[in-house]
Amino acid sequence: MRNIYFVENFLQDFRFGFRMLRRNPGFSFLAILCLTLGIGANAAVFSWIEGVLFRPFPAVVHQDRMVSYIATKPGRFDKGEGNLGYDDVSWLDFLDFQRECTLFDWFIADHITGATFNVADRAEYATGSLVSSNYFDALGIHPILGRGFRPDEDWGRNGHPVTVISYWLWKQRFHSDPNIVGQKLLMRTVPYTIVGVAPDGFYGTFVGYPMQFWVPASMQENFVGNNYKLENRGDGWIEGYARLKPGITIEQAQAEISAVAKRLENRYPSTNRGRGVRLFPLWKTPFNQAGTLAPTLGISLAAVFLVLLIACANVSSLLLVRSLARQHEITVRLALGSRRGRLLRQLITEGLILSLIAGSCALVLAYFCRNLMAIFFPQSSVVATNLSGNIDWRVMAFSIVICLVSTLMFALIPAFQTSKLDIAGALKSESSTSFGNRAKSRIRSALVLAQVALSFILVVGGALLVQSLRRLGSADPGFPPENIITTIFDLRDAGYDAARAKRFRDDLLERVKAIPGVVSASFVRIRPFSYQGYFSAPIAVDGYEPGPDEKPSVLYNQVSPGYFENIRIPIVSGREFTRNDNENSFPAAIVNEQMVARYWHGVDPVGKRIQVNDKWMQVVGVAKTAKYVSFTELPRPFLYVCMGQFPVVTSYLMIRTAQLPGAMSSALAHEVHSLDGGLALEEVITLREHMNRSALSTQKIVVALLSIFGAIALLLAAVGLYGVMSYAVSQSKRELGLRMALGAGAAHLFRTVMLHGLLLSVGGVVVGSVAAMFLTRLIAVGSLLYEVNPRSPMAFGIASLVMIMIAIAACFTPAWQAARTDPVRVLRE
């Protein structure tokens, strides 16, 4: 045997391993199933990380060198203000970065926007991007029909109404028309010429927001604001990307672009004072879903790693118990001269076979789960592609590594235990007992205990997140959102200007208030808890002296008269807006209590002046501080201006009524068509549903994923406990029969087996509780717990109860089999 080559030995071990698996189909199926779930869950999550965070843009080349960039504002990085420390980059600054930065291949400008297409009697909203002309060339995207944008299409105020549409839009709306190039697409009252069709699978550069069309930067005024921003250095609108040159680190690039930003600050102090630029890797991009999903996927990766450990412990337990059945075979092989090293290699090879089969099945499982993330974003039918996992060679390599590591994890302990077998002692005894072999029993018990402990941690984490989700669902946003129905009116696409839009809103409000069941109604430019960001404006407050590097600014919203009464945000001082606050009166503003505390140091500001966007306004009221973006935000300064003095075209209607959205939608559509038969009504939903969609989506994803992985962990733990107890009972039939022959009753044997399994589970719960005390704090640090103690007794109690119930279910059948042992038949065998 010593003269046989290693490869021949290895092939022989493989053939023998396959024969052993075929001879034990039940064990093989159970072990492969456990490993498939463990490895498959890891491969699926890693494919999501690869496809959503690291390489989120299909067909884009060299994503490993791509970074996002965004402007920074001084003194605005406190936790309560989220991303308010960031601002959009101006077009002129973007051009300077292109010219002066030498460590970058390219910069592109990007801005998310949208337009409404009328389909039948309803409006269909499509998300799009306003981009620089080098967008498609820089990303390496080649339209399947037509072309991208030319350099000259960056310039000329609204002079290039051309668009590239997505493959999905071309296929669904235009029925794959091969002659689509040259046709017109009406967006925001402007007919755009379709010049190209993007390739299948490319949906732009905003994670979670699939783009359906792209327009050049020269058309900015038609989509973003009412002024031309391409000649204004102080007016930012770009959320862009850049690609580093080969070999350049993000730290080197950050140093260069910061130096350029400092030079721009010195050249243009009036617009760039205190303004910098920050680079982010793609997975940390702050202006799309990547930054939101990163913590979720991080927790998911930690959860599936625990699942893998449980699966490996499970298979180790099964292999260790199965080694008892092979004890005679292994003893004979050792007695006939087989070396212990060769025997050890054989047993590890059998484990490798299990891993390879399970790894192949796991990749198939990961492939079918690659679009699981999209289930939580049902608003768009194309999100599935935009948030799909990416199973490329990296995921394959990761899965192979998991297979190899898991082989070592679950195969080494049983292999070493078996190779240490005492030949003389084993040959003297033809029988074996599971409960009597203390050394192996301790190892099996430790493995089962580890499974229960790891499962307990996942169940505790899930229980904490469910508690947090329930708290968020009933949290107080500063106003009662119940009985409020909302919808959007984007009148720009219908050709309305600001004056005509104001008349339409006034007329519609009168009609809506007359609908039976309507208590009140009002308009707001941006509804609370919206994906769309609020406007930010520089301010100057009489009597407030800013710091040397401070450039005070505040978020603001435009609301119609009656808004505060309608949404029921209390006015604590002064008055609400009225119809007298119009274009002919002095501009009025309402500030919240937090703004009073910061800029007036608690003194009532009613009657005082504030400068907003270089326009002086008078404070006429103080509103109670509410929540504006999320339930978890800290109090922040906020300002309201009157829609009658600052007309807008696009706004949201807020209706307070006890009617359901379906009934109100019909009545509202009737009134809208009475005013303008060409307008289509968009989605009518409750404000609570809108808030849950935007503010609770991350929590729901985490809860759903952790529930799935927790269920897998519980299944594996139950299977492992059942397998160990079942094998233990089957290998101890002689011992159990002997006990019954000496007077032990069936009830006694039932209690013995049940007690053994329950003690293991209780031990696992204790160990898991200690570990969970530390690990659950990571969830709290990640801002995923809202008003929930990470050491909540309720969560720990629920998890303990679940684990005990799982243990009872897993141990019941083996205990019942032990109680039904026939001592006469067993002792005769």
PDB file of N, CA and C in Angstrom, residues 2 89 208 258 289 298 440 471 477 540 588 665 683 691 696 741:
ATOM      1  N   ARG A   2       2.054   1.174   0.597  1.00  0.00           N
ATOM      2  CA  ARG A   2       2.902   2.365   0.674  1.00  0.00           C
ATOM      3  C   ARG A   2       3.432   2.767  -0.705  1.00  0.00           C
ATOM      4  N   VAL A  89     -23.440  68.244  -6.378  1.00  0.00           N
ATOM      5  CA  VAL A  89     -22.337  68.967  -7.006  1.00  0.00           C
ATOM      6  C   VAL A  89     -22.889  69.824  -8.146  1.00  0.00           C
ATOM      7  N   GLY A 208     -31.577  50.150  -6.972  1.00  0.00           N
ATOM      8  CA  GLY A 208     -32.944  50.142  -6.481  1.00  0.00           C
ATOM      9  C   GLY A 208     -33.887  51.020  -7.262  1.00  0.00           C
ATOM     10  N   SER A 258      -9.895  66.495  -3.106  1.00  0.00           N
ATOM     11  CA  SER A 258     -10.047  67.457  -2.012  1.00  0.00           C
ATOM     12  C   SER A 258      -9.189  68.689  -2.259  1.00  0.00           C
ATOM     13  N   GLN A 289     -30.001  53.191  -3.056  1.00  0.00           N
ATOM     14  CA  GLN A 289     -30.331  52.118  -2.133  1.00  0.00           C
ATOM     15  C   GLN A 289     -29.120  51.357  -1.613  1.00  0.00           C
ATOM     16  N   GLY A 298     -25.247  43.083   5.408  1.00  0.00           N
ATOM     17  CA  GLY A 298     -24.223  42.729   6.394  1.00  0.00           C
ATOM     18  C   GLY A 298     -24.782  41.822   7.476  1.00  0.00           C
ATOM     19  N   LYS A 440     -17.161  10.115  23.175  1.00  0.00           N
ATOM     20  CA  LYS A 440     -17.894  10.520  21.972  1.00  0.00           C
ATOM     21  C   LYS A 440     -19.219  11.177  22.310  1.00  0.00           C
ATOM     22  N   ARG A 471     -42.928  48.557  16.827  1.00  0.00           N
ATOM     23  CA  ARG A 471     -42.825  49.890  17.413  1.00  0.00           C
ATOM     24  C   ARG A 471     -42.832  50.969  16.330  1.00  0.00           C
ATOM     25  N   PRO A 477     -45.226  60.100  14.451  1.00  0.00           N
ATOM     26  CA  PRO A 477     -44.389  60.951  13.595  1.00  0.00           C
ATOM     27  C   PRO A 477     -44.534  62.436  13.888  1.00  0.00           C
ATOM     28  N   ALA A 540     -30.100  83.221   6.557  1.00  0.00           N
ATOM     29  CA  ALA A 540     -29.481  84.211   7.442  1.00  0.00           C
ATOM     30  C   ALA A 540     -30.556  84.653   8.418  1.00  0.00           C
ATOM     31  N   ALA A 588     -44.084  84.940   3.837  1.00  0.00           N
ATOM     32  CA  ALA A 588     -44.264  84.438   5.205  1.00  0.00           C
ATOM     33  C   ALA A 588     -43.585  83.078   5.342  1.00  0.00           C
ATOM     34  N   SER A 665     -60.810  57.261  -4.611  1.00  0.00           N
ATOM     35  CA  SER A 665     -60.180  57.349  -5.922  1.00  0.00           C
ATOM     36  C   SER A 665     -61.214  57.604  -7.013  1.00  0.00           C
ATOM     37  N   GLU A 683     -51.676  56.835  -8.439  1.00  0.00           N
ATOM     38  CA  GLU A 683     -52.034  55.953  -7.330  1.00  0.00           C
ATOM     39  C   GLU A 683     -52.557  56.742  -6.135  1.00  0.00           C
ATOM     40  N   MET A 691     -45.956  55.870   4.243  1.00  0.00           N
ATOM     41  CA  MET A 691     -44.898  55.946   5.248  1.00  0.00           C
ATOM     42  C   MET A 691     -44.291  54.575   5.496  1.00  0.00           C
ATOM     43  N   LEU A 696     -40.272  51.916   6.475  1.00  0.00           N
ATOM     44  CA  LEU A 696     -40.149  50.596   7.090  1.00  0.00           C
ATOM     45  C   LEU A 696     -39.593  49.543   6.146  1.00  0.00           C
ATOM     46  N   ALA A 741     -35.148  -5.378  30.523  1.00  0.00           N
ATOM     47  CA  ALA A 741     -35.128  -6.722  31.082  1.00  0.00           C
ATOM     48  C   ALA A 741     -34.851  -6.700  32.588  1.00  0.00           C
TER      49      ALA A 741
END
